[in-house]
Coordinates of C-alpha atoms in Angstrom, one line a residue:
M1 CA 0.0 0.0 0.0
S2 CA 1.5 3.3 -1.1
V3 CA 0.4 6.8 -0.1
A4 CA -1.8 6.9 -3.2
T5 CA -3.9 3.9 -2.0
A6 CA -3.6 4.4 1.8
S7 CA -6.5 6.1 3.6
R8 CA -5.9 9.6 4.9
R9 CA -6.3 8.2 8.5
V10 CA -3.5 5.7 8.0
V11 CA -1.2 8.3 6.5
I12 CA -1.9 10.6 9.5
L13 CA -1.3 7.8 12.0
I14 CA 2.1 7.0 10.3
C15 CA 3.1 10.7 10.5
I16 CA 2.0 10.9 14.1
I17 CA 4.0 7.9 15.2
A18 CA 7.1 9.0 13.3
S19 CA 6.7 12.5 14.8
I20 CA 6.5 11.0 18.3
G21 CA 9.7 9.0 17.7
F22 CA 11.6 12.0 16.3
A23 CA 10.4 14.2 19.3
F24 CA 11.5 11.7 21.9
D25 CA 14.7 10.9 20.1
I26 CA 16.0 14.4 20.9
Y27 CA 14.1 14.4 24.2
E28 CA 16.3 11.6 25.4
L29 CA 19.5 12.9 24.0
L30 CA 19.2 16.4 25.5
M31 CA 18.2 15.0 28.9
L32 CA 21.7 14.1 30.1
P33 CA 23.2 17.6 30.0
L34 CA 20.4 18.9 32.2
I35 CA 20.4 16.1 34.8
L36 CA 24.1 15.2 34.8
K37 CA 25.4 17.3 37.7
D38 CA 22.5 16.4 40.1
A39 CA 22.5 12.7 39.2
L40 CA 26.2 12.3 39.8
A41 CA 26.0 14.2 43.1
D42 CA 23.2 11.9 44.3
L43 CA 24.5 8.6 43.0
G44 CA 28.2 9.2 43.7
G45 CA 28.0 9.0 47.5
I46 CA 28.8 11.4 50.3
V47 CA 32.3 12.1 51.8
D48 CA 32.6 14.3 54.8
G49 CA 29.0 15.4 54.5
K50 CA 29.5 16.5 50.8
P51 CA 28.8 14.8 47.5
R52 CA 31.9 12.9 46.3
L53 CA 31.3 13.7 42.6
I54 CA 31.2 17.4 42.1
P55 CA 32.1 19.5 39.0
G56 CA 35.9 20.0 38.8
S57 CA 36.9 16.7 40.5
P58 CA 38.8 14.2 38.3
E59 CA 36.2 11.5 39.1
Y60 CA 33.3 13.8 38.1
G61 CA 35.1 14.5 34.8
N62 CA 35.6 10.8 34.2
W63 CA 32.0 9.9 34.8
A64 CA 30.7 12.9 32.8
R65 CA 32.7 11.8 29.8
T66 CA 31.6 8.2 30.3
L67 CA 27.9 9.1 30.5
F68 CA 28.2 11.3 27.4
F69 CA 30.2 9.0 25.2
L70 CA 29.8 5.3 26.2
P71 CA 26.0 5.3 25.6
A72 CA 26.6 6.9 22.2
L73 CA 29.3 4.3 21.4
V74 CA 27.0 1.4 22.4
G75 CA 24.0 3.0 20.6
G76 CA 26.1 3.5 17.5
I77 CA 27.3 -0.1 17.4
F78 CA 23.9 -1.7 18.1
G79 CA 22.2 1.0 16.0
L80 CA 24.3 -0.3 13.1
L81 CA 22.9 -3.7 13.7
G82 CA 19.4 -2.2 13.9
G83 CA 19.7 -0.7 10.5
Y84 CA 20.7 -4.0 9.1
L85 CA 17.7 -5.6 10.7
T86 CA 15.5 -2.9 9.3
D87 CA 16.5 -4.1 5.8
I88 CA 15.9 -7.7 6.8
F89 CA 12.6 -7.6 8.9
G90 CA 11.0 -4.4 7.7
R91 CA 10.8 -0.7 8.8
R92 CA 7.6 -0.8 10.9
R93 CA 8.5 -3.7 13.2
V94 CA 12.0 -2.4 14.0
L95 CA 10.7 1.2 14.5
T96 CA 8.1 0.0 17.0
F97 CA 10.5 -2.1 19.0
S98 CA 13.1 0.7 19.2
I99 CA 10.6 3.3 20.6
L100 CA 9.5 0.8 23.3
L101 CA 13.1 0.0 24.2
Y102 CA 14.2 3.6 24.8
A103 CA 10.9 4.6 26.5
F104 CA 11.0 1.8 29.2
S105 CA 14.8 2.1 29.6
A106 CA 14.3 5.8 30.4
L107 CA 11.7 4.8 33.0
A108 CA 14.1 2.4 34.6
A109 CA 16.9 5.1 34.6
G110 CA 14.7 7.2 36.9
F111 CA 15.0 4.4 39.5
S112 CA 18.7 4.0 39.3
T113 CA 20.4 3.0 42.6
S114 CA 24.0 3.5 41.3
I115 CA 25.9 5.2 38.5
Y116 CA 26.4 1.9 36.9
M117 CA 22.7 1.2 36.7
L118 CA 22.2 4.7 35.2
L119 CA 24.9 4.1 32.7
V120 CA 23.4 0.8 31.5
C121 CA 19.9 2.3 31.2
R122 CA 21.3 5.3 29.2
C123 CA 23.1 2.8 26.9
L124 CA 19.8 1.0 26.3
V125 CA 18.1 4.4 25.6
F126 CA 20.7 5.2 23.0
V127 CA 20.3 1.9 21.3
G128 CA 16.6 2.5 20.9
V129 CA 17.1 6.1 19.8
C130 CA 19.8 5.1 17.2
V131 CA 17.6 2.4 15.7
E132 CA 14.5 4.5 15.7
F133 CA 15.9 7.3 13.6
V134 CA 17.1 5.0 10.8
A135 CA 13.8 3.0 10.7
A136 CA 11.6 6.1 10.7
V137 CA 13.3 8.0 7.9
A138 CA 13.4 4.9 5.7
W139 CA 9.8 4.2 6.4
L140 CA 8.6 7.7 5.6
A141 CA 10.7 8.1 2.5
E142 CA 9.3 4.9 1.0
L143 CA 5.7 5.7 1.8
F144 CA 5.8 9.0 -0.1
E145 CA 7.0 8.4 -3.6
N146 CA 6.3 11.9 -4.9
R147 CA 9.5 14.0 -4.3
D148 CA 7.9 17.2 -3.0
Q149 CA 5.5 15.4 -0.7
R150 CA 8.3 13.2 0.6
E151 CA 10.5 16.2 1.3
R152 CA 7.7 18.0 3.2
V153 CA 6.7 15.0 5.3
L154 CA 10.3 14.2 6.2
G155 CA 11.0 17.8 7.0
Y156 CA 7.9 18.6 9.0
T157 CA 7.8 15.3 11.0
Q158 CA 11.5 15.9 11.9
A159 CA 10.6 19.3 13.2
F160 CA 9.0 17.5 16.1
S161 CA 12.6 16.7 17.2
S162 CA 13.0 20.3 18.3
L163 CA 9.6 20.1 20.0
G164 CA 11.2 17.2 22.0
G165 CA 14.0 19.5 23.0
I166 CA 11.5 22.1 24.2
L167 CA 9.5 19.4 26.1
V168 CA 12.6 18.1 27.9
A169 CA 13.5 21.6 29.0
A170 CA 9.9 22.0 30.2
A171 CA 10.0 18.6 32.0
Y172 CA 13.2 19.6 33.7
W173 CA 11.8 22.9 34.8
I174 CA 8.6 21.3 36.1
S175 CA 10.6 18.6 37.9
N176 CA 12.7 21.3 39.6
R177 CA 9.7 23.5 40.5
Y178 CA 7.3 20.8 41.7
A179 CA 9.6 18.0 42.8
N180 CA 8.2 18.1 46.3
D181 CA 4.7 17.5 45.0
F182 CA 5.6 14.2 43.3
Y183 CA 5.7 10.7 44.8
P184 CA 9.1 10.3 46.5
I185 CA 11.5 7.8 45.0
Y186 CA 13.7 6.0 47.6
G187 CA 12.3 8.5 50.1
E188 CA 13.6 11.6 48.2
H189 CA 12.1 14.1 45.8
D190 CA 15.0 14.2 43.3
S191 CA 14.1 16.3 40.2
W192 CA 16.5 14.5 37.9
R193 CA 14.7 11.2 38.5
Y194 CA 11.4 12.7 37.5
T195 CA 12.9 14.1 34.3
L196 CA 14.3 10.7 33.3
I197 CA 11.0 8.9 34.1
S198 CA 9.1 11.3 31.7
G199 CA 10.8 9.5 28.8
V200 CA 8.3 6.7 29.1
I201 CA 5.6 9.0 27.6
P202 CA 6.1 8.0 23.9
A203 CA 5.3 4.4 24.7
L204 CA 1.8 5.2 25.7
P205 CA 0.3 6.4 22.3
L206 CA 2.5 3.8 20.5
I207 CA 0.7 0.9 22.3
I208 CA -2.7 2.3 20.9
I209 CA -1.6 3.2 17.4
R210 CA 0.8 0.3 16.6
P211 CA -1.9 -2.2 15.3
F212 CA -3.0 0.3 12.6
L213 CA 0.4 0.9 11.0
P214 CA 1.3 -0.6 7.6
E215 CA 4.7 -1.7 6.4
S216 CA 6.8 0.3 3.9
P217 CA 5.1 -0.4 0.6
A218 CA 8.3 -0.4 -1.5
W219 CA 10.1 -2.8 0.8
A220 CA 7.1 -5.0 1.2
A221 CA 6.4 -5.3 -2.5
K222 CA 10.0 -6.3 -3.3
R223 CA 10.0 -8.8 -0.4
A224 CA 6.7 -10.3 -1.6
S225 CA 7.9 -10.6 -5.2
G226 CA 11.2 -12.3 -4.1
T227 CA 13.3 -9.5 -5.7
L228 CA 14.6 -7.9 -2.4
K229 CA 18.3 -8.2 -2.3
R230 CA 20.1 -9.2 0.9
P231 CA 21.9 -6.2 2.5
S232 CA 25.6 -6.4 3.2
F233 CA 28.0 -4.1 5.1
T234 CA 30.7 -4.8 2.6
E235 CA 28.6 -3.4 -0.2
L236 CA 28.9 0.0 1.5
F237 CA 32.6 0.0 0.7
Q238 CA 32.4 -1.2 -2.9
P239 CA 33.4 1.4 -5.5
A240 CA 29.8 2.3 -6.4
M241 CA 29.0 3.3 -2.8
L242 CA 32.3 4.1 -1.2
R243 CA 32.2 7.9 -1.8
T244 CA 28.6 8.2 -0.6
T245 CA 29.4 6.1 2.6
I246 CA 32.5 8.0 3.6
V247 CA 31.3 11.5 2.8
T248 CA 27.9 11.2 4.4
T249 CA 29.4 9.5 7.5
L250 CA 31.9 12.3 8.1
M251 CA 29.5 15.1 7.3
F252 CA 26.9 13.6 9.6
A253 CA 29.6 13.5 12.3
A254 CA 30.4 17.2 11.7
S255 CA 26.8 18.2 12.3
Y256 CA 26.6 16.3 15.5
G257 CA 30.1 17.5 16.6
I258 CA 29.0 21.1 16.5
A259 CA 26.0 20.3 18.8
F260 CA 27.7 18.0 21.3
G261 CA 31.0 19.7 21.3
A262 CA 29.6 23.1 22.1
I263 CA 25.8 23.7 22.3
Q264 CA 25.1 20.7 24.6
Q265 CA 27.8 22.0 27.0
L266 CA 25.8 25.1 27.7
P267 CA 24.4 23.8 31.0
Q268 CA 27.9 23.0 32.2
I269 CA 29.0 26.6 31.3
L270 CA 26.1 28.6 32.6
G271 CA 25.4 26.6 35.7
A272 CA 28.9 25.8 36.9
S273 CA 29.1 25.9 40.7
G274 CA 30.4 29.3 41.8
K275 CA 31.7 30.3 38.4
G276 CA 28.8 30.1 36.0
H277 CA 27.0 33.0 34.5
K278 CA 26.3 35.8 37.0
V279 CA 22.6 36.0 36.2
I280 CA 22.1 32.2 36.3
L281 CA 23.8 31.8 39.7
A282 CA 21.8 34.8 41.0
A283 CA 18.6 32.8 40.2
G284 CA 19.8 30.0 42.4
Q285 CA 20.7 32.4 45.2
E286 CA 17.3 34.1 44.9
R287 CA 15.5 30.7 45.2
L288 CA 17.6 29.9 48.3
D289 CA 16.9 33.4 49.9
G290 CA 13.2 32.8 49.3
A291 CA 13.3 29.4 50.9
I292 CA 15.1 30.8 54.0
Q293 CA 12.6 33.6 54.3
V294 CA 9.7 31.2 54.1
A295 CA 11.3 29.0 56.8
K296 CA 11.8 32.1 59.1
S297 CA 8.2 33.3 58.7
S298 CA 6.8 29.9 59.4
G299 CA 9.1 29.2 62.3
S300 CA 10.6 26.1 60.5
P301 CA 14.2 25.2 60.9
A302 CA 16.6 26.7 58.3
P303 CA 17.6 24.5 55.5
N304 CA 20.6 22.2 56.2
E305 CA 23.6 21.9 54.0
G306 CA 22.1 19.3 51.7
Q307 CA 18.9 21.2 51.3
V308 CA 20.8 24.4 50.6
R309 CA 22.6 22.7 47.8
A310 CA 19.4 21.2 46.4
I311 CA 17.4 24.5 46.6
R312 CA 20.2 26.5 44.9
A313 CA 20.6 23.9 42.2
S314 CA 16.8 23.9 41.6
G315 CA 16.9 27.7 40.9
V316 CA 20.0 27.4 38.6
G317 CA 18.4 24.4 36.8
E318 CA 15.2 26.4 36.0
A319 CA 17.3 29.4 34.7
V320 CA 19.4 27.1 32.5
A321 CA 16.3 25.4 31.2
E322 CA 14.9 28.8 30.2
V323 CA 18.1 29.5 28.1
Q324 CA 18.0 26.0 26.7
N325 CA 14.5 26.7 25.4
W326 CA 15.8 29.5 23.3
Q327 CA 18.1 27.1 21.5
E328 CA 15.3 24.6 21.0
I329 CA 12.9 27.2 19.6
G330 CA 15.7 28.3 17.2
G331 CA 16.2 24.6 16.3
L332 CA 12.5 24.2 15.6
L333 CA 12.4 27.2 13.3
G334 CA 15.6 25.9 11.6
R335 CA 13.9 22.6 10.9
I336 CA 10.8 24.3 9.5
A337 CA 13.1 26.5 7.3
L338 CA 14.8 23.3 6.1
A339 CA 11.5 21.7 5.3
I340 CA 10.4 24.7 3.2
L341 CA 13.7 25.1 1.4
A342 CA 14.1 21.3 0.7
V343 CA 11.3 21.5 -1.8
R344 CA 12.5 24.7 -3.5
I345 CA 16.3 23.9 -3.7
I346 CA 17.1 20.9 -5.9
S347 CA 20.8 20.8 -5.1
R348 CA 21.5 19.1 -1.8
R349 CA 24.9 20.6 -1.6
A350 CA 23.5 24.1 -1.9
L351 CA 20.8 23.4 0.7
F352 CA 23.3 22.1 3.2
R353 CA 25.6 25.0 2.8
I354 CA 22.9 27.5 3.7
F355 CA 23.1 26.2 7.3
Q356 CA 26.6 24.7 7.5
I357 CA 28.7 27.7 6.4
P358 CA 27.1 30.2 8.8
S359 CA 27.4 27.7 11.7
L360 CA 31.1 27.6 11.0
I361 CA 31.3 31.2 12.0
V362 CA 28.4 31.7 14.5
V363 CA 28.9 28.8 16.9
P364 CA 32.6 29.2 17.6
A365 CA 32.2 33.0 17.8
L366 CA 29.3 32.7 20.3
F367 CA 31.1 30.4 22.7
Y368 CA 34.3 32.4 22.5
W369 CA 32.3 35.6 23.3
M370 CA 30.5 33.7 26.1
A371 CA 33.8 32.9 27.8
Q372 CA 34.6 36.6 28.1
N373 CA 31.2 37.6 29.3
L374 CA 30.1 35.2 32.1
D375 CA 29.9 38.1 34.5
G376 CA 27.5 40.1 32.4
D377 CA 24.4 41.8 33.8
S378 CA 22.1 40.3 31.2
I379 CA 21.6 36.8 29.8
L380 CA 19.6 38.1 26.8
P381 CA 22.7 38.2 24.4
I382 CA 23.4 34.5 25.2
K383 CA 19.7 33.7 24.6
I384 CA 19.8 35.4 21.2
G385 CA 23.1 33.8 20.3
I386 CA 22.1 30.3 21.2
F387 CA 18.8 30.8 19.3
V388 CA 20.7 31.5 16.1
A389 CA 23.2 28.6 16.8
G390 CA 20.3 26.3 17.3
F391 CA 18.6 27.5 14.1
L392 CA 21.7 26.8 12.0
T393 CA 22.9 23.6 13.7
V394 CA 19.6 21.7 14.3
A395 CA 18.4 22.3 10.8
Q396 CA 21.4 20.2 9.6
F397 CA 19.9 17.2 11.5
S398 CA 16.7 17.5 9.4
F399 CA 18.8 17.7 6.3
W400 CA 20.3 14.3 7.0
G401 CA 16.9 12.8 7.6
N402 CA 15.8 14.0 4.2
Y403 CA 19.1 13.1 2.4
I404 CA 20.3 9.7 3.6
P405 CA 17.2 7.6 2.6
M406 CA 17.8 8.7 -1.0
A407 CA 21.6 8.2 -0.9
F408 CA 21.3 4.4 -0.6
P409 CA 19.4 1.8 -2.6
L410 CA 16.3 0.3 -1.2
H411 CA 17.8 -3.1 -0.1
L412 CA 20.7 -1.3 1.6
R413 CA 18.9 1.8 2.9
G414 CA 18.6 0.8 6.5
T415 CA 22.2 -0.5 6.6
G416 CA 23.6 2.6 4.8
E417 CA 21.6 5.0 6.9
S418 CA 22.6 3.3 10.1
F419 CA 26.3 3.5 9.2
A420 CA 26.2 7.2 8.4
A421 CA 23.9 8.1 11.3
N422 CA 25.4 5.9 14.0
I423 CA 29.1 5.5 13.2
G424 CA 29.2 9.1 12.0
G425 CA 26.7 11.0 14.1
R426 CA 26.3 9.0 17.3
I427 CA 30.0 7.9 17.7
I428 CA 32.4 10.2 15.8
G429 CA 30.1 13.2 16.2
T430 CA 29.1 12.7 19.9
A431 CA 32.8 12.2 20.6
A432 CA 33.0 16.0 20.5
A433 CA 31.5 16.1 23.9
W434 CA 34.3 13.8 25.2
L435 CA 36.9 16.1 23.6
T436 CA 35.4 19.2 25.1
L437 CA 35.0 17.8 28.6
T438 CA 38.5 16.3 28.5
F439 CA 40.4 19.3 27.4
A440 CA 38.4 21.7 29.5
Q441 CA 38.7 19.7 32.8
S442 CA 40.0 21.7 35.7
T443 CA 39.7 21.9 39.5
P444 CA 37.6 23.8 40.3
P445 CA 35.6 23.8 37.1
D446 CA 36.3 26.8 34.8
P447 CA 33.2 27.6 32.7
A448 CA 35.2 30.1 30.6
K449 CA 37.7 27.3 29.7
I450 CA 34.8 25.0 28.8
A451 CA 33.4 27.7 26.5
I452 CA 36.7 28.3 24.7
V453 CA 37.4 24.6 24.2
A454 CA 33.8 24.2 23.0
A455 CA 34.4 26.9 20.4
I456 CA 37.6 25.2 19.1
V457 CA 36.0 21.7 19.0
A458 CA 32.8 23.0 17.2
G459 CA 34.9 25.0 14.8
C460 CA 37.0 22.0 13.8
Y461 CA 34.0 19.8 13.2
A462 CA 32.2 22.6 11.3
L463 CA 35.3 23.2 9.1
V464 CA 35.4 19.5 8.2
G465 CA 31.7 19.5 7.3
T466 CA 32.1 22.6 5.1
V467 CA 35.0 21.3 3.1
L468 CA 33.2 17.9 2.5
T469 CA 30.2 19.7 0.9
F470 CA 32.3 19.8 -2.3
Y471 CA 32.3 16.0 -2.4
L472 CA 28.7 15.3 -1.3
P473 CA 26.9 13.2 -4.0
E474 CA 23.6 14.4 -5.4
P475 CA 21.2 11.5 -4.6
S476 CA 18.7 9.7 -6.8
Q477 CA 15.1 10.8 -6.4
D478 CA 13.6 7.3 -7.1
V479 CA 12.7 5.9 -3.7
T480 CA 12.2 2.4 -5.1
A481 CA 15.7 2.4 -6.9
D482 CA 17.7 -0.8 -6.1

């Protein structure tokens, strides 16, 4: 069944389930920078009445790098296998399984009793996320054979990824503001746990919608006729596919490297204990002053040391989430712009350069400027800068969702997509976070140093991506080509 024969209801259901997957793909990825500091403080144990793992300590740096990079590595490896299974067993089945996997792994992460349990759960979340993206874009591309319609559907459903970023920032804000109103976990009202648990949300509509979803018509027709070729990883490196495989993988990595090397380090820069942005830290102190005043007026005891830390962190967390929202709104508009331009600009190279070349200038300049202005009296310039950075960078992610399904033949589509997205984006690209955190490590943490290193790392990734646009192949527009 193609889009021409499918009922409007079925097409809408497919777009809804793909949009949910895209939204919570980014939701899960952007969760870690928000909850990292509090989660490590709570799970790392107490020494002399203070958390053992605090920003600036070598152990904190080691665990931060591990939680950023190891799940991406595991997700990339198993995501590669997931793409292969997508070509073997079909798009719909693998897509559904992947969403269920990362939703319930996120739920389990909220009940972590150790850092190791949190790490395992985050690895499972990444496996689900990595497989979901590959299956979803192949599925949508093969359902809509008309080029303009396909570009619009892929572009606009991927825009929900940025909605996922806005939602996770909102979930984090709600978890900080109303943590004491939620059911305690292990006797505590830890906001980071509630933020993690919220990742189960995409499983709920999926359970209802799943029985109504058809398989990819192009894949199903070839399988039914017995003409579906068996995918092979080695085929990606044969002369006919070698250039496409290498260039798309490295350029995908460049897009992710800009985001993870710089933009996703924003919470560590603005909210660094004692040295973050002046306005952000003031928000935490204001929250603490308010709590002390309430305690005095009600005759309650003053907050103890642990409560002081939690209250101040809550205020800082809300302020950081507000800045993060500006980036996500910029990303949402960038994805929408990409969806509009994808129909009007035939050349994929020209389309990509509209976003890639400006990001080469804007993102490094923003983070370098930020390093010099953490004591500013206004946070508005950073909000505007991160809005523009989000617009330029996040749109590139939508570009790849539109491009890579057409870059590989039908029988190799899931396998080729998974190599570019997972080896390139999830492993090589996400390694940018490891590089930034490694070269910026200091005791105590120095947010200005993190910002400068982030500028350098993002600039290097962006430069690689810009140079490689000259070698990016123009893909076929025949979705059934094999």
